[in-house]
């Protein structure tokens, strides 16, 4: 399976994300924000965490209008997989690939610690390695992770089983404790916690490999 990991000015988790994909068995190519096309045959695009373009305007707003973002959108519209983590989740909402917005944390402070999550659905390639209701622990590191959406969007996400992860102890004020959501076709996932920082015990836990292993295995079956 082939993965492409995007780097924007200000990305700081791109190497971590590439390593996690490689650890799960993917052939990884790094792409730059000014590239106009993804590598041939890419199965999944990774949009990493960090502070793309210094978080000017809104987090992810400038990155969402970069040349590579247009290629990523075309990839998603063709049914390709996309994984956006932290700032990558913000980028995906700014492109419109995922609904809602990530607002300033309710406590108005940057949060950096491990959090416990509930797997809200197992019905996606990203979460199929778990059962709904399972608990996992990933790190978080964000200032604007407060997931916000209008009531109709929240109802649609619930009704279509598109909430992927929820916080067990909400750290940032996210509506309905949402930590990650899926696109309508279930092939785009955005989440604020960092599974790529939890892929080996030396990092304090390897729960993140459940996501990367399931994703690569699930894509191989399609």
PDB file of C-alpha atoms in Angstrom:
ATOM      1  CA  UNK A   1       0.000   0.000   0.000  1.00  0.00           C
ATOM      2  CA  UNK A   2       1.193   3.507  -0.801  1.00  0.00           C
ATOM      3  CA  UNK A   3       0.902   6.523   1.494  1.00  0.00           C
ATOM      4  CA  UNK A   4       1.734  10.171   0.855  1.00  0.00           C
ATOM      5  CA  UNK A   5       2.466  12.495   3.780  1.00  0.00           C
ATOM      6  CA  UNK A   6       2.145  16.219   3.128  1.00  0.00           C
ATOM      7  CA  UNK A   7       4.511  18.791   4.618  1.00  0.00           C
ATOM      8  CA  UNK A   8       3.461  22.437   4.983  1.00  0.00           C
ATOM      9  CA  UNK A   9       5.595  25.244   6.377  1.00  0.00           C
ATOM     10  CA  UNK A  10       5.093  24.786  10.121  1.00  0.00           C
ATOM     11  CA  UNK A  11       4.243  21.065  10.057  1.00  0.00           C
ATOM     12  CA  UNK A  12       5.988  19.285  12.916  1.00  0.00           C
ATOM     13  CA  UNK A  13       4.446  15.804  12.932  1.00  0.00           C
ATOM     14  CA  UNK A  14       5.044  14.867   9.293  1.00  0.00           C
ATOM     15  CA  UNK A  15       8.057  12.673  10.061  1.00  0.00           C
ATOM     16  CA  UNK A  16       6.158  10.967  12.914  1.00  0.00           C
ATOM     17  CA  UNK A  17       3.226  10.253  10.598  1.00  0.00           C
ATOM     18  CA  UNK A  18       5.474   8.884   7.854  1.00  0.00           C
ATOM     19  CA  UNK A  19       7.195   6.616  10.396  1.00  0.00           C
ATOM     20  CA  UNK A  20       3.836   5.307  11.666  1.00  0.00           C
ATOM     21  CA  UNK A  21       2.710   4.472   8.122  1.00  0.00           C
ATOM     22  CA  UNK A  22       6.027   2.740   7.439  1.00  0.00           C
ATOM     23  CA  UNK A  23       5.787   0.774  10.682  1.00  0.00           C
ATOM     24  CA  UNK A  24       2.363  -0.495   9.501  1.00  0.00           C
ATOM     25  CA  UNK A  25       3.902  -1.627   6.199  1.00  0.00           C
ATOM     26  CA  UNK A  26       3.182   1.249   3.826  1.00  0.00           C
ATOM     27  CA  UNK A  27       5.476   2.563   1.102  1.00  0.00           C
ATOM     28  CA  UNK A  28       5.625   6.260   2.052  1.00  0.00           C
ATOM     29  CA  UNK A  29       6.361   9.282  -0.115  1.00  0.00           C
ATOM     30  CA  UNK A  30       6.782  12.771   1.327  1.00  0.00           C
ATOM     31  CA  UNK A  31       5.165  15.585  -0.654  1.00  0.00           C
ATOM     32  CA  UNK A  32       5.591  19.358  -0.359  1.00  0.00           C
ATOM     33  CA  UNK A  33       2.731  21.859  -0.141  1.00  0.00           C
ATOM     34  CA  UNK A  34       3.688  23.446  -3.475  1.00  0.00           C
ATOM     35  CA  UNK A  35       3.465  20.139  -5.356  1.00  0.00           C
ATOM     36  CA  UNK A  36       0.494  20.065  -7.705  1.00  0.00           C
ATOM     37  CA  UNK A  37      -0.027  16.299  -7.857  1.00  0.00           C
ATOM     38  CA  UNK A  38       0.176  13.294  -5.579  1.00  0.00           C
ATOM     39  CA  UNK A  39       2.487  10.400  -6.458  1.00  0.00           C
ATOM     40  CA  UNK A  40       1.006   7.850  -8.839  1.00  0.00           C
ATOM     41  CA  UNK A  41      -0.969   5.081  -7.192  1.00  0.00           C
ATOM     42  CA  UNK A  42      -1.292   6.619  -3.723  1.00  0.00           C
ATOM     43  CA  UNK A  43      -3.878   4.893  -1.533  1.00  0.00           C
ATOM     44  CA  UNK A  44      -3.910   7.167   1.524  1.00  0.00           C
ATOM     45  CA  UNK A  45      -2.896  10.775   2.103  1.00  0.00           C
ATOM     46  CA  UNK A  46      -1.691  11.797   5.555  1.00  0.00           C
ATOM     47  CA  UNK A  47      -2.167  15.404   6.662  1.00  0.00           C
ATOM     48  CA  UNK A  48       0.024  15.891   9.739  1.00  0.00           C
ATOM     49  CA  UNK A  49      -0.173  17.949  12.882  1.00  0.00           C
ATOM     50  CA  UNK A  50       1.751  21.122  13.555  1.00  0.00           C
ATOM     51  CA  UNK A  51       1.117  24.788  12.911  1.00  0.00           C
ATOM     52  CA  UNK A  52       0.823  25.090   9.128  1.00  0.00           C
ATOM     53  CA  UNK A  53       1.669  28.602   7.998  1.00  0.00           C
ATOM     54  CA  UNK A  54       1.912  29.642  11.640  1.00  0.00           C
ATOM     55  CA  UNK A  55      -1.859  29.207  12.141  1.00  0.00           C
ATOM     56  CA  UNK A  56      -2.401  32.619  10.551  1.00  0.00           C
ATOM     57  CA  UNK A  57      -5.992  33.595   9.664  1.00  0.00           C
ATOM     58  CA  UNK A  58      -7.450  30.354  11.069  1.00  0.00           C
ATOM     59  CA  UNK A  59      -5.734  27.073  11.835  1.00  0.00           C
ATOM     60  CA  UNK A  60      -5.412  25.196   8.538  1.00  0.00           C
ATOM     61  CA  UNK A  61      -7.008  27.929   6.409  1.00  0.00           C
ATOM     62  CA  UNK A  62      -3.948  28.744   4.286  1.00  0.00           C
ATOM     63  CA  UNK A  63      -2.851  25.113   3.985  1.00  0.00           C
ATOM     64  CA  UNK A  64      -6.322  24.216   2.696  1.00  0.00           C
ATOM     65  CA  UNK A  65      -5.697  26.499  -0.284  1.00  0.00           C
ATOM     66  CA  UNK A  66      -2.250  25.214  -1.169  1.00  0.00           C
ATOM     67  CA  UNK A  67      -1.617  23.452  -4.515  1.00  0.00           C
ATOM     68  CA  UNK A  68      -1.283  20.003  -2.899  1.00  0.00           C
ATOM     69  CA  UNK A  69      -4.606  20.446  -1.083  1.00  0.00           C
ATOM     70  CA  UNK A  70      -6.384  20.606  -4.439  1.00  0.00           C
ATOM     71  CA  UNK A  71      -4.797  17.277  -5.390  1.00  0.00           C
ATOM     72  CA  UNK A  72      -5.794  15.821  -2.015  1.00  0.00           C
ATOM     73  CA  UNK A  73      -9.404  16.913  -2.533  1.00  0.00           C
ATOM     74  CA  UNK A  74      -9.469  15.241  -5.960  1.00  0.00           C
ATOM     75  CA  UNK A  75      -8.029  12.091  -4.373  1.00  0.00           C
ATOM     76  CA  UNK A  76     -10.780  12.084  -1.734  1.00  0.00           C
ATOM     77  CA  UNK A  77     -13.485  12.743  -4.327  1.00  0.00           C
ATOM     78  CA  UNK A  78     -12.280   9.671  -6.238  1.00  0.00           C
ATOM     79  CA  UNK A  79     -12.769   7.592  -3.089  1.00  0.00           C
ATOM     80  CA  UNK A  80      -9.193   7.690  -1.821  1.00  0.00           C
ATOM     81  CA  UNK A  81      -8.379   7.550   1.876  1.00  0.00           C
ATOM     82  CA  UNK A  82      -7.282  10.639   3.815  1.00  0.00           C
ATOM     83  CA  UNK A  83      -6.121  10.829   7.437  1.00  0.00           C
ATOM     84  CA  UNK A  84      -5.859  14.277   9.043  1.00  0.00           C
ATOM     85  CA  UNK A  85      -4.438  14.526  12.563  1.00  0.00           C
ATOM     86  CA  UNK A  86      -4.620  17.626  14.788  1.00  0.00           C
ATOM     87  CA  UNK A  87      -3.710  20.486  12.427  1.00  0.00           C
ATOM     88  CA  UNK A  88      -4.510  18.013   9.652  1.00  0.00           C
ATOM     89  CA  UNK A  89      -8.065  17.729  11.021  1.00  0.00           C
ATOM     90  CA  UNK A  90      -8.284  21.516  10.934  1.00  0.00           C
ATOM     91  CA  UNK A  91      -7.099  21.481   7.306  1.00  0.00           C
ATOM     92  CA  UNK A  92      -9.756  18.910   6.378  1.00  0.00           C
ATOM     93  CA  UNK A  93     -12.546  21.048   7.838  1.00  0.00           C
ATOM     94  CA  UNK A  94     -11.180  24.093   6.018  1.00  0.00           C
ATOM     95  CA  UNK A  95     -11.228  22.208   2.697  1.00  0.00           C
ATOM     96  CA  UNK A  96     -14.807  21.074   3.302  1.00  0.00           C
ATOM     97  CA  UNK A  97     -13.869  17.397   3.227  1.00  0.00           C
ATOM     98  CA  UNK A  98     -15.193  17.194   6.792  1.00  0.00           C
ATOM     99  CA  UNK A  99     -17.933  19.307   8.389  1.00  0.00           C
ATOM    100  CA  UNK A 100     -17.674  21.594  11.391  1.00  0.00           C
ATOM    101  CA  UNK A 101     -14.759  23.614  12.744  1.00  0.00           C
ATOM    102  CA  UNK A 102     -12.047  23.382  15.379  1.00  0.00           C
ATOM    103  CA  UNK A 103     -12.290  26.344  17.739  1.00  0.00           C
ATOM    104  CA  UNK A 104     -10.115  27.627  20.589  1.00  0.00           C
ATOM    105  CA  UNK A 105     -10.028  25.244  23.561  1.00  0.00           C
ATOM    106  CA  UNK A 106     -12.688  26.044  26.131  1.00  0.00           C
ATOM    107  CA  UNK A 107     -10.015  26.728  28.755  1.00  0.00           C
ATOM    108  CA  UNK A 108      -8.145  29.052  26.342  1.00  0.00           C
ATOM    109  CA  UNK A 109      -4.911  27.163  26.980  1.00  0.00           C
ATOM    110  CA  UNK A 110      -2.677  24.862  24.953  1.00  0.00           C
ATOM    111  CA  UNK A 111      -3.098  21.266  26.173  1.00  0.00           C
ATOM    112  CA  UNK A 112      -0.362  18.633  25.894  1.00  0.00           C
ATOM    113  CA  UNK A 113      -0.982  15.305  27.623  1.00  0.00           C
ATOM    114  CA  UNK A 114      -2.357  11.819  27.088  1.00  0.00           C
ATOM    115  CA  UNK A 115      -6.104  11.333  26.972  1.00  0.00           C
ATOM    116  CA  UNK A 116      -8.429   8.347  27.088  1.00  0.00           C
ATOM    117  CA  UNK A 117     -10.771   7.912  24.138  1.00  0.00           C
ATOM    118  CA  UNK A 118     -13.740   5.728  23.313  1.00  0.00           C
ATOM    119  CA  UNK A 119     -13.903   4.101  19.890  1.00  0.00           C
ATOM    120  CA  UNK A 120     -17.369   5.266  18.849  1.00  0.00           C
ATOM    121  CA  UNK A 121     -17.651   3.112  15.726  1.00  0.00           C
ATOM    122  CA  UNK A 122     -15.772   0.133  14.318  1.00  0.00           C
ATOM    123  CA  UNK A 123     -17.379   0.640  10.901  1.00  0.00           C
ATOM    124  CA  UNK A 124     -14.447   2.203   9.076  1.00  0.00           C
ATOM    125  CA  UNK A 125     -11.085   1.087   7.771  1.00  0.00           C
ATOM    126  CA  UNK A 126      -9.465   3.321  10.401  1.00  0.00           C
ATOM    127  CA  UNK A 127     -11.281   1.831  13.409  1.00  0.00           C
ATOM    128  CA  UNK A 128     -12.027  -1.732  12.314  1.00  0.00           C
ATOM    129  CA  UNK A 129      -9.255  -3.098  14.536  1.00  0.00           C
ATOM    130  CA  UNK A 130     -11.360  -2.319  17.589  1.00  0.00           C
ATOM    131  CA  UNK A 131     -14.915  -2.879  18.735  1.00  0.00           C
ATOM    132  CA  UNK A 132     -17.243   0.042  19.333  1.00  0.00           C
ATOM    133  CA  UNK A 133     -16.872   1.030  22.960  1.00  0.00           C
ATOM    134  CA  UNK A 134     -13.215   0.037  23.275  1.00  0.00           C
ATOM    135  CA  UNK A 135     -10.945   2.471  25.118  1.00  0.00           C
ATOM    136  CA  UNK A 136      -7.627   3.706  23.697  1.00  0.00           C
ATOM    137  CA  UNK A 137      -5.091   6.279  24.858  1.00  0.00           C
ATOM    138  CA  UNK A 138      -3.448   8.813  22.533  1.00  0.00           C
ATOM    139  CA  UNK A 139      -1.529  12.031  23.205  1.00  0.00           C
ATOM    140  CA  UNK A 140      -3.019  15.434  22.444  1.00  0.00           C
ATOM    141  CA  UNK A 141      -1.165  18.703  21.784  1.00  0.00           C
ATOM    142  CA  UNK A 142      -3.424  21.525  20.631  1.00  0.00           C
ATOM    143  CA  UNK A 143      -4.754  24.991  21.322  1.00  0.00           C
ATOM    144  CA  UNK A 144      -7.688  24.874  18.908  1.00  0.00           C
ATOM    145  CA  UNK A 145      -9.214  21.427  19.327  1.00  0.00           C
ATOM    146  CA  UNK A 146     -12.739  22.333  20.390  1.00  0.00           C
ATOM    147  CA  UNK A 147     -14.898  20.604  17.765  1.00  0.00           C
ATOM    148  CA  UNK A 148     -17.923  22.760  16.951  1.00  0.00           C
ATOM    149  CA  UNK A 149     -20.812  22.220  14.534  1.00  0.00           C
ATOM    150  CA  UNK A 150     -24.434  23.252  14.164  1.00  0.00           C
ATOM    151  CA  UNK A 151     -27.169  20.993  15.583  1.00  0.00           C
ATOM    152  CA  UNK A 152     -28.090  19.615  12.156  1.00  0.00           C
ATOM    153  CA  UNK A 153     -24.504  18.559  11.464  1.00  0.00           C
ATOM    154  CA  UNK A 154     -24.162  16.933  14.879  1.00  0.00           C
ATOM    155  CA  UNK A 155     -27.423  15.051  14.344  1.00  0.00           C
ATOM    156  CA  UNK A 156     -26.240  13.876  10.930  1.00  0.00           C
ATOM    157  CA  UNK A 157     -22.898  12.672  12.311  1.00  0.00           C
ATOM    158  CA  UNK A 158     -24.696  10.728  15.032  1.00  0.00           C
ATOM    159  CA  UNK A 159     -27.380   9.365  12.716  1.00  0.00           C
ATOM    160  CA  UNK A 160     -24.864   8.210  10.098  1.00  0.00           C
ATOM    161  CA  UNK A 161     -22.507   6.691  12.714  1.00  0.00           C
ATOM    162  CA  UNK A 162     -19.722   9.042  11.639  1.00  0.00           C
ATOM    163  CA  UNK A 163     -18.292   9.927  15.049  1.00  0.00           C
ATOM    164  CA  UNK A 164     -15.078   7.894  15.151  1.00  0.00           C
ATOM    165  CA  UNK A 165     -13.692   8.738  18.604  1.00  0.00           C
ATOM    166  CA  UNK A 166     -14.967  10.562  21.679  1.00  0.00           C
ATOM    167  CA  UNK A 167     -13.145  11.817  24.768  1.00  0.00           C
ATOM    168  CA  UNK A 168     -13.838  10.011  28.019  1.00  0.00           C
ATOM    169  CA  UNK A 169     -12.871  13.184  29.913  1.00  0.00           C
ATOM    170  CA  UNK A 170     -13.364  16.102  27.511  1.00  0.00           C
ATOM    171  CA  UNK A 171     -10.203  18.263  27.658  1.00  0.00           C
ATOM    172  CA  UNK A 172     -11.165  21.081  25.297  1.00  0.00           C
ATOM    173  CA  UNK A 173     -14.938  21.613  25.285  1.00  0.00           C
ATOM    174  CA  UNK A 174     -15.643  19.726  22.044  1.00  0.00           C
ATOM    175  CA  UNK A 175     -19.349  19.341  21.382  1.00  0.00           C
ATOM    176  CA  UNK A 176     -20.644  15.901  22.381  1.00  0.00           C
ATOM    177  CA  UNK A 177     -17.065  14.989  23.418  1.00  0.00           C
ATOM    178  CA  UNK A 178     -16.113  14.510  19.762  1.00  0.00           C
ATOM    179  CA  UNK A 179     -12.431  13.737  19.157  1.00  0.00           C
ATOM    180  CA  UNK A 180     -12.646  12.500  15.554  1.00  0.00           C
ATOM    181  CA  UNK A 181     -15.153  12.206  12.713  1.00  0.00           C
ATOM    182  CA  UNK A 182     -15.544  10.422   9.375  1.00  0.00           C
ATOM    183  CA  UNK A 183     -16.651  11.624   5.968  1.00  0.00           C
ATOM    184  CA  UNK A 184     -19.919  10.415   4.437  1.00  0.00           C
ATOM    185  CA  UNK A 185     -18.099   7.672   2.504  1.00  0.00           C
ATOM    186  CA  UNK A 186     -16.102   6.782   5.667  1.00  0.00           C
ATOM    187  CA  UNK A 187     -12.767   7.118   3.852  1.00  0.00           C
ATOM    188  CA  UNK A 188     -11.700  10.452   5.345  1.00  0.00           C
ATOM    189  CA  UNK A 189     -10.904  10.641   9.068  1.00  0.00           C
ATOM    190  CA  UNK A 190     -10.039  13.742  11.029  1.00  0.00           C
ATOM    191  CA  UNK A 191      -9.047  13.525  14.690  1.00  0.00           C
ATOM    192  CA  UNK A 192      -7.347  15.836  17.163  1.00  0.00           C
ATOM    193  CA  UNK A 193      -5.418  13.233  19.222  1.00  0.00           C
ATOM    194  CA  UNK A 194      -2.140  11.868  17.816  1.00  0.00           C
ATOM    195  CA  UNK A 195      -2.140   8.107  17.093  1.00  0.00           C
ATOM    196  CA  UNK A 196       1.200   8.504  15.280  1.00  0.00           C
ATOM    197  CA  UNK A 197       2.754   9.434  18.633  1.00  0.00           C
ATOM    198  CA  UNK A 198       1.572   6.154  20.145  1.00  0.00           C
ATOM    199  CA  UNK A 199       2.967   3.425  17.907  1.00  0.00           C
ATOM    200  CA  UNK A 200       5.560   1.836  20.198  1.00  0.00           C
ATOM    201  CA  UNK A 201       5.954   1.255  23.913  1.00  0.00           C
ATOM    202  CA  UNK A 202       8.950   3.600  24.079  1.00  0.00           C
ATOM    203  CA  UNK A 203       6.471   6.418  23.428  1.00  0.00           C
ATOM    204  CA  UNK A 204       4.418   5.405  26.443  1.00  0.00           C
ATOM    205  CA  UNK A 205       1.981   3.146  24.604  1.00  0.00           C
ATOM    206  CA  UNK A 206       1.261   1.611  21.216  1.00  0.00           C
ATOM    207  CA  UNK A 207      -2.517   2.016  20.908  1.00  0.00           C
ATOM    208  CA  UNK A 208      -2.006   4.072  17.747  1.00  0.00           C
ATOM    209  CA  UNK A 209      -0.842   1.023  15.829  1.00  0.00           C
ATOM    210  CA  UNK A 210      -4.410  -0.242  16.058  1.00  0.00           C
ATOM    211  CA  UNK A 211      -5.428   2.538  13.693  1.00  0.00           C
ATOM    212  CA  UNK A 212      -2.542   2.278  11.226  1.00  0.00           C
ATOM    213  CA  UNK A 213      -2.592  -1.513  11.152  1.00  0.00           C
ATOM    214  CA  UNK A 214      -6.346  -1.626  10.592  1.00  0.00           C
ATOM    215  CA  UNK A 215      -6.194   1.062   7.897  1.00  0.00           C
ATOM    216  CA  UNK A 216      -3.487  -0.646   5.863  1.00  0.00           C
ATOM    217  CA  UNK A 217      -5.176  -4.020   6.278  1.00  0.00           C
ATOM    218  CA  UNK A 218      -8.606  -2.625   5.405  1.00  0.00           C
ATOM    219  CA  UNK A 219      -7.368  -0.923   2.254  1.00  0.00           C
ATOM    220  CA  UNK A 220      -5.724  -4.140   1.124  1.00  0.00           C
ATOM    221  CA  UNK A 221      -9.123  -5.857   1.188  1.00  0.00           C
ATOM    222  CA  UNK A 222     -10.882  -3.253  -0.978  1.00  0.00           C
TER     223      UNK A 222
END
